[in-house]
C-alpha cells in the first residue's frame, strides 16, 4: 500500500474518532442540560401543583418570598396556600390528604408520630428567637409575673402545639405548677380580643400577633419564651405523610430547593420579607419593620430536632422515646 493511501486512511480514522468523541461529549452535555432544565422548569415532576397549609405568622417569611419571588415557579411548582387555625389543624390537613405539605410547630408532628401516624419532616421553618414568642397579658389582668400564671386562664392555639408545650416548659423552669391552668383554645387572630375582653388572663403569642396586640390592646410580655429549656428551641417546620414523600420525590426536591434559596435570601435581607408580612399577615408597614423575626432555617438537623421529642417525653406528652432522625425526609442536595 502506498504511503499516500496510508496517510489518507489514518487521517480519515482520526477524523472519525474526533467526531465520535465530540458527539459523545455533546450528548453528555445535552443530557446534563436537560436534567438541569428538568429541575428548574418542572419537567418530570410528579405534581406541578401542590397545596401547602400554613398559619399567617412571621414563620412564613421565606415561604411567601418563594411564592411571590418566583422561587417555586423557577422549580416548576405552582403552590397554593391553605390557611389553618393552628399547627395541629395544619398537620391534620396533610394527614387527610387535603394538602400535600403542612407547616406546623414541630410538637404536633412528634405527638402524631407517637400515636402511629406515618409522617416525615420535609423542610425546616424556624427556631425561637429572643422576643419572637412570649406569654403576654394586659394591664387589667391580675397576671404580672410568671409566678402568677398558676391556676389562671391561658390562651393557646391547641393542645400539644408549641403554644401549649413551651408555655408549660417555661412555667416548669420557674417552678410554677401548670396542672391547675385553665387552658383556653383560641385562634391566633382572636387572642388579643380574648385578653381585652377578659376571656383569658394571659396568652402565648408569636410575632406578628405580639406586636399587633401591643398596639391594639396594650399587651405586655410576662416572660419571653426564649429562656431556659426553650431557648433557641426548634419551633416550626414543614411535614407530610411518608406516602406522599415516597410518591413525589422530584416534587419534594423542587419544594426544598425553592425554600432553601428563599430562606437564605430572607436571612440575608429582611427588607425582602417585610412587604410580604404586610401583604399576607395583614400588618402595617411600621410593625413589619420593628417586630422581631424568628430564626429562619431550611436544613433539618436530627440532633437539633431531637430536642422536641425529648421535651415532649420529659413533659409526659409522649410515653416513649421518639428518634427524630428517621422522620427526616430525603433532602435535596442542590
GROMACS .gro file of C-alpha atoms in nm:
model
  334
    1UNK     CA    1   0.000   0.000   0.000
    2UNK     CA    2   0.138   0.339  -0.090
    3UNK     CA    3   0.238   0.581   0.180
    4UNK     CA    4  -0.014   0.829   0.042
    5UNK     CA    5  -0.305   0.587   0.095
    6UNK     CA    6  -0.188   0.506   0.449
    7UNK     CA    7  -0.178   0.874   0.539
    8UNK     CA    8  -0.527   0.919   0.393
    9UNK     CA    9  -0.676   0.629   0.588
   10UNK     CA   10  -0.507   0.744   0.911
   11UNK     CA   11  -0.646   1.091   0.857
   12UNK     CA   12  -0.995   0.953   0.796
   13UNK     CA   13  -0.972   0.733   1.106
   14UNK     CA   14  -0.856   1.027   1.316
   15UNK     CA   15  -1.143   1.239   1.187
   16UNK     CA   16  -1.395   0.966   1.268
   17UNK     CA   17  -1.261   0.930   1.622
   18UNK     CA   18  -1.272   1.306   1.670
   19UNK     CA   19  -1.633   1.324   1.551
   20UNK     CA   20  -1.732   1.031   1.776
   21UNK     CA   21  -1.569   1.191   2.077
   22UNK     CA   22  -1.734   1.524   2.005
   23UNK     CA   23  -2.069   1.353   1.963
   24UNK     CA   24  -2.028   1.170   2.294
   25UNK     CA   25  -1.935   1.490   2.471
   26UNK     CA   26  -2.221   1.678   2.312
   27UNK     CA   27  -2.457   1.400   2.412
   28UNK     CA   28  -2.338   1.414   2.771
   29UNK     CA   29  -2.366   1.790   2.773
   30UNK     CA   30  -2.713   1.777   2.629
   31UNK     CA   31  -2.824   1.520   2.885
   32UNK     CA   32  -2.681   1.726   3.165
   33UNK     CA   33  -2.854   2.036   3.033
   34UNK     CA   34  -3.186   1.855   3.000
   35UNK     CA   35  -3.152   1.721   3.354
   36UNK     CA   36  -3.081   2.067   3.487
   37UNK     CA   37  -3.368   2.218   3.295
   38UNK     CA   38  -3.599   1.947   3.418
   39UNK     CA   39  -3.532   2.052   3.776
   40UNK     CA   40  -3.568   2.422   3.705
   41UNK     CA   41  -3.871   2.421   3.476
   42UNK     CA   42  -4.076   2.149   3.637
   43UNK     CA   43  -4.001   1.880   3.380
   44UNK     CA   44  -4.060   1.536   3.522
   45UNK     CA   45  -4.223   1.649   3.847
   46UNK     CA   46  -4.483   1.406   3.977
   47UNK     CA   47  -4.703   1.704   4.068
   48UNK     CA   48  -4.659   2.055   3.932
   49UNK     CA   49  -4.937   2.195   4.154
   50UNK     CA   50  -4.929   2.141   4.530
   51UNK     CA   51  -5.120   2.274   4.830
   52UNK     CA   52  -4.943   2.383   5.149
   53UNK     CA   53  -5.132   2.456   5.471
   54UNK     CA   54  -4.997   2.748   5.675
   55UNK     CA   55  -5.070   2.988   5.960
   56UNK     CA   56  -5.022   3.362   5.885
   57UNK     CA   57  -4.725   3.422   6.119
   58UNK     CA   58  -4.374   3.555   6.064
   59UNK     CA   59  -4.257   3.191   6.031
   60UNK     CA   60  -4.388   3.210   5.674
   61UNK     CA   61  -4.145   3.481   5.558
   62UNK     CA   62  -3.931   3.252   5.337
   63UNK     CA   63  -4.238   3.065   5.209
   64UNK     CA   64  -4.407   3.387   5.098
   65UNK     CA   65  -4.080   3.501   4.941
   66UNK     CA   66  -4.061   3.174   4.746
   67UNK     CA   67  -4.424   3.224   4.643
   68UNK     CA   68  -4.409   3.589   4.536
   69UNK     CA   69  -4.044   3.596   4.432
   70UNK     CA   70  -4.077   3.320   4.175
   71UNK     CA   71  -3.864   3.062   4.357
   72UNK     CA   72  -4.135   2.796   4.335
   73UNK     CA   73  -4.213   2.889   3.978
   74UNK     CA   74  -3.847   2.853   3.881
   75UNK     CA   75  -3.864   2.496   4.006
   76UNK     CA   76  -4.176   2.425   3.801
   77UNK     CA   77  -4.408   2.439   4.101
   78UNK     CA   78  -4.742   2.613   4.136
   79UNK     CA   79  -4.813   2.643   4.509
   80UNK     CA   80  -5.148   2.719   4.668
   81UNK     CA   81  -5.154   2.817   5.036
   82UNK     CA   82  -5.436   2.696   5.260
   83UNK     CA   83  -5.478   2.879   5.592
   84UNK     CA   84  -5.520   2.672   5.909
   85UNK     CA   85  -5.617   2.791   6.257
   86UNK     CA   86  -5.335   2.605   6.433
   87UNK     CA   87  -5.039   2.381   6.370
   88UNK     CA   88  -5.249   2.086   6.481
   89UNK     CA   89  -5.515   2.163   6.221
   90UNK     CA   90  -5.249   2.228   5.956
   91UNK     CA   91  -5.091   1.888   6.015
   92UNK     CA   92  -5.430   1.716   6.003
   93UNK     CA   93  -5.489   1.865   5.659
   94UNK     CA   94  -5.178   1.681   5.537
   95UNK     CA   95  -5.278   1.357   5.707
   96UNK     CA   96  -5.624   1.370   5.548
   97UNK     CA   97  -5.482   1.448   5.204
   98UNK     CA   98  -5.646   1.792   5.184
   99UNK     CA   99  -5.298   1.941   5.133
  100UNK     CA  100  -4.965   1.800   5.021
  101UNK     CA  101  -4.737   1.971   5.273
  102UNK     CA  102  -4.815   2.134   5.609
  103UNK     CA  103  -4.643   2.396   5.819
  104UNK     CA  104  -4.679   2.331   6.191
  105UNK     CA  105  -4.491   2.373   6.510
  106UNK     CA  106  -4.284   2.059   6.548
  107UNK     CA  107  -4.464   1.925   6.855
  108UNK     CA  108  -4.782   1.800   6.675
  109UNK     CA  109  -4.569   1.606   6.424
  110UNK     CA  110  -4.394   1.414   6.700
  111UNK     CA  111  -4.712   1.363   6.905
  112UNK     CA  112  -4.885   1.221   6.596
  113UNK     CA  113  -4.582   1.000   6.526
  114UNK     CA  114  -4.611   0.864   6.878
  115UNK     CA  115  -4.972   0.774   6.800
  116UNK     CA  116  -4.876   0.577   6.491
  117UNK     CA  117  -4.913   0.837   6.215
  118UNK     CA  118  -4.653   0.785   5.941
  119UNK     CA  119  -4.521   1.138   5.899
  120UNK     CA  120  -4.197   1.286   5.771
  121UNK     CA  121  -4.039   1.628   5.809
  122UNK     CA  122  -3.953   1.778   5.472
  123UNK     CA  123  -3.808   2.126   5.543
  124UNK     CA  124  -3.713   2.337   5.843
  125UNK     CA  125  -3.904   2.652   5.929
  126UNK     CA  126  -3.794   2.847   6.233
  127UNK     CA  127  -3.643   2.844   6.580
  128UNK     CA  128  -3.739   3.059   6.876
  129UNK     CA  129  -3.560   3.394   6.883
  130UNK     CA  130  -3.547   3.644   7.168
  131UNK     CA  131  -3.873   3.844   7.169
  132UNK     CA  132  -4.023   3.644   6.881
  133UNK     CA  133  -4.256   3.442   7.106
  134UNK     CA  134  -4.384   3.532   7.452
  135UNK     CA  135  -4.653   3.479   7.711
  136UNK     CA  136  -4.836   3.812   7.730
  137UNK     CA  137  -5.104   3.980   7.936
  138UNK     CA  138  -5.283   4.317   7.950
  139UNK     CA  139  -5.273   4.587   8.221
  140UNK     CA  140  -5.618   4.490   8.353
  141UNK     CA  141  -5.513   4.129   8.417
  142UNK     CA  142  -5.402   4.015   8.762
  143UNK     CA  143  -5.110   3.833   8.599
  144UNK     CA  144  -4.794   4.037   8.643
  145UNK     CA  145  -4.514   3.778   8.656
  146UNK     CA  146  -4.461   3.417   8.552
  147UNK     CA  147  -4.537   3.312   8.912
  148UNK     CA  148  -4.892   3.447   8.871
  149UNK     CA  149  -4.974   3.205   8.589
  150UNK     CA  150  -5.066   2.913   8.815
  151UNK     CA  151  -5.438   2.846   8.810
  152UNK     CA  152  -5.505   3.116   8.550
  153UNK     CA  153  -5.679   3.107   8.212
  154UNK     CA  154  -5.411   3.091   7.942
  155UNK     CA  155  -5.489   3.109   7.571
  156UNK     CA  156  -5.316   2.861   7.341
  157UNK     CA  157  -5.396   2.762   6.983
  158UNK     CA  158  -5.436   2.388   7.050
  159UNK     CA  159  -5.321   2.119   7.291
  160UNK     CA  160  -4.976   1.970   7.225
  161UNK     CA  161  -4.870   2.258   7.000
  162UNK     CA  162  -4.571   2.480   7.078
  163UNK     CA  163  -4.801   2.732   7.248
  164UNK     CA  164  -4.906   2.460   7.493
  165UNK     CA  165  -4.577   2.275   7.546
  166UNK     CA  166  -4.347   2.578   7.559
  167UNK     CA  167  -4.574   2.764   7.800
  168UNK     CA  168  -4.564   2.460   8.030
  169UNK     CA  169  -4.188   2.432   7.986
  170UNK     CA  170  -4.127   2.795   8.085
  171UNK     CA  171  -4.356   2.758   8.386
  172UNK     CA  172  -4.176   2.441   8.492
  173UNK     CA  173  -3.838   2.615   8.460
  174UNK     CA  174  -3.963   2.871   8.712
  175UNK     CA  175  -4.117   2.618   8.950
  176UNK     CA  176  -4.475   2.720   8.864
  177UNK     CA  177  -4.741   2.449   8.874
  178UNK     CA  178  -4.919   2.428   8.537
  179UNK     CA  179  -5.152   2.142   8.633
  180UNK     CA  180  -5.415   2.388   8.757
  181UNK     CA  181  -5.407   2.614   8.450
  182UNK     CA  182  -5.733   2.657   8.260
  183UNK     CA  183  -5.608   2.609   7.904
  184UNK     CA  184  -5.831   2.803   7.664
  185UNK     CA  185  -5.819   2.726   7.292
  186UNK     CA  186  -5.820   3.050   7.092
  187UNK     CA  187  -5.722   3.104   6.725
  188UNK     CA  188  -5.418   3.330   6.696
  189UNK     CA  189  -5.604   3.623   6.533
  190UNK     CA  190  -5.855   3.628   6.823
  191UNK     CA  191  -5.612   3.623   7.115
  192UNK     CA  192  -5.579   3.999   7.157
  193UNK     CA  193  -5.956   4.037   7.177
  194UNK     CA  194  -5.977   3.750   7.427
  195UNK     CA  195  -5.729   3.933   7.650
  196UNK     CA  196  -5.909   4.266   7.615
  197UNK     CA  197  -6.250   4.113   7.692
  198UNK     CA  198  -6.115   3.928   7.999
  199UNK     CA  199  -6.189   3.588   7.848
  200UNK     CA  200  -5.832   3.486   7.941
  201UNK     CA  201  -5.568   3.613   8.181
  202UNK     CA  202  -5.266   3.553   7.957
  203UNK     CA  203  -5.186   3.420   7.612
  204UNK     CA  204  -4.900   3.258   7.422
  205UNK     CA  205  -4.830   3.469   7.113
  206UNK     CA  206  -4.577   3.461   6.831
  207UNK     CA  207  -4.500   3.752   6.602
  208UNK     CA  208  -4.668   3.936   6.437
  209UNK     CA  209  -4.952   3.886   6.689
  210UNK     CA  210  -4.719   4.005   6.966
  211UNK     CA  211  -4.660   4.347   6.812
  212UNK     CA  212  -5.019   4.378   6.694
  213UNK     CA  213  -5.156   4.302   7.041
  214UNK     CA  214  -4.917   4.554   7.196
  215UNK     CA  215  -5.062   4.821   6.967
  216UNK     CA  216  -5.429   4.731   6.988
  217UNK     CA  217  -5.480   4.620   7.349
  218UNK     CA  218  -5.159   4.723   7.525
  219UNK     CA  219  -5.036   4.367   7.564
  220UNK     CA  220  -4.707   4.331   7.751
  221UNK     CA  221  -4.481   4.026   7.790
  222UNK     CA  222  -4.499   3.827   8.110
  223UNK     CA  223  -4.198   3.622   8.003
  224UNK     CA  224  -4.003   3.563   7.683
  225UNK     CA  225  -4.019   3.205   7.555
  226UNK     CA  226  -3.652   3.220   7.455
  227UNK     CA  227  -3.533   3.119   7.801
  228UNK     CA  228  -3.427   2.805   7.984
  229UNK     CA  229  -3.517   2.475   7.820
  230UNK     CA  230  -3.693   2.652   7.533
  231UNK     CA  231  -3.405   2.884   7.435
  232UNK     CA  232  -3.339   2.862   7.058
  233UNK     CA  233  -3.596   2.583   7.050
  234UNK     CA  234  -3.686   2.431   6.711
  235UNK     CA  235  -4.024   2.589   6.652
  236UNK     CA  236  -4.181   2.524   6.312
  237UNK     CA  237  -4.123   2.302   6.012
  238UNK     CA  238  -4.290   2.155   5.706
  239UNK     CA  239  -4.410   1.797   5.705
  240UNK     CA  240  -4.607   1.548   5.501
  241UNK     CA  241  -4.708   1.185   5.504
  242UNK     CA  242  -4.450   0.921   5.418
  243UNK     CA  243  -4.685   0.807   5.143
  244UNK     CA  244  -4.673   1.149   4.975
  245UNK     CA  245  -4.295   1.180   5.020
  246UNK     CA  246  -4.232   0.841   4.860
  247UNK     CA  247  -4.470   0.908   4.571
  248UNK     CA  248  -4.335   1.256   4.491
  249UNK     CA  249  -3.955   1.264   4.533
  250UNK     CA  250  -3.893   1.512   4.248
  251UNK     CA  251  -4.174   1.742   4.358
  252UNK     CA  252  -4.043   1.733   4.714
  253UNK     CA  253  -3.688   1.815   4.600
  254UNK     CA  254  -3.820   2.109   4.396
  255UNK     CA  255  -4.005   2.241   4.703
  256UNK     CA  256  -3.694   2.201   4.918
  257UNK     CA  257  -3.468   2.380   4.668
  258UNK     CA  258  -3.706   2.674   4.643
  259UNK     CA  259  -3.737   2.700   5.022
  260UNK     CA  260  -3.361   2.677   5.070
  261UNK     CA  261  -3.296   2.965   4.828
  262UNK     CA  262  -3.576   3.178   4.970
  263UNK     CA  263  -3.465   3.118   5.328
  264UNK     CA  264  -3.109   3.224   5.250
  265UNK     CA  265  -3.236   3.545   5.091
  266UNK     CA  266  -3.474   3.613   5.379
  267UNK     CA  267  -3.191   3.575   5.630
  268UNK     CA  268  -2.958   3.799   5.433
  269UNK     CA  269  -3.210   4.076   5.363
  270UNK     CA  270  -3.515   4.120   5.587
  271UNK     CA  271  -3.639   4.402   5.362
  272UNK     CA  272  -3.747   4.127   5.123
  273UNK     CA  273  -3.969   3.979   5.394
  274UNK     CA  274  -4.127   4.292   5.541
  275UNK     CA  275  -4.363   4.377   5.249
  276UNK     CA  276  -4.476   4.013   5.244
  277UNK     CA  277  -4.574   4.035   5.611
  278UNK     CA  278  -4.783   4.340   5.524
  279UNK     CA  279  -4.945   4.157   5.234
  280UNK     CA  280  -5.009   3.816   5.387
  281UNK     CA  281  -5.000   3.861   5.765
  282UNK     CA  282  -5.207   4.181   5.733
  283UNK     CA  283  -4.987   4.402   5.949
  284UNK     CA  284  -4.890   4.765   5.890
  285UNK     CA  285  -4.553   4.868   5.750
  286UNK     CA  286  -4.423   5.016   6.076
  287UNK     CA  287  -4.494   4.692   6.265
  288UNK     CA  288  -4.327   4.489   5.990
  289UNK     CA  289  -4.010   4.695   6.028
  290UNK     CA  290  -4.000   4.678   6.408
  291UNK     CA  291  -4.109   4.327   6.500
  292UNK     CA  292  -3.861   4.052   6.583
  293UNK     CA  293  -3.833   3.781   6.321
  294UNK     CA  294  -3.786   3.419   6.428
  295UNK     CA  295  -3.470   3.231   6.345
  296UNK     CA  296  -3.521   3.110   5.989
  297UNK     CA  297  -3.370   2.784   5.870
  298UNK     CA  298  -3.419   2.537   5.586
  299UNK     CA  299  -3.196   2.240   5.669
  300UNK     CA  300  -3.326   1.972   5.901
  301UNK     CA  301  -3.071   1.862   6.161
  302UNK     CA  302  -3.153   1.548   6.357
  303UNK     CA  303  -2.955   1.644   6.667
  304UNK     CA  304  -3.128   1.983   6.688
  305UNK     CA  305  -3.474   1.839   6.624
  306UNK     CA  306  -3.424   1.572   6.890
  307UNK     CA  307  -3.486   1.845   7.148
  308UNK     CA  308  -3.856   1.839   7.055
  309UNK     CA  309  -3.947   1.474   7.130
  310UNK     CA  310  -3.711   1.479   7.429
  311UNK     CA  311  -3.905   1.773   7.578
  312UNK     CA  312  -4.237   1.603   7.498
  313UNK     CA  313  -4.118   1.290   7.680
  314UNK     CA  314  -3.998   1.497   7.975
  315UNK     CA  315  -4.335   1.674   7.993
  316UNK     CA  316  -4.524   1.345   7.979
  317UNK     CA  317  -4.694   1.425   7.647
  318UNK     CA  318  -4.550   1.111   7.487
  319UNK     CA  319  -4.477   0.793   7.681
  320UNK     CA  320  -4.180   0.652   7.491
  321UNK     CA  321  -3.873   0.799   7.323
  322UNK     CA  322  -3.903   0.901   6.956
  323UNK     CA  323  -3.594   0.923   6.738
  324UNK     CA  324  -3.604   1.235   6.519
  325UNK     CA  325  -3.356   1.113   6.255
  326UNK     CA  326  -3.583   0.857   6.079
  327UNK     CA  327  -3.855   1.121   6.048
  328UNK     CA  328  -3.642   1.344   5.826
  329UNK     CA  329  -3.732   1.302   5.459
  330UNK     CA  330  -3.460   1.283   5.189
  331UNK     CA  331  -3.313   1.631   5.139
  332UNK     CA  332  -3.239   1.794   4.802
  333UNK     CA  333  -2.864   1.831   4.755
  334UNK     CA  334  -2.876   2.141   4.538
   0.00000   0.00000   0.00000
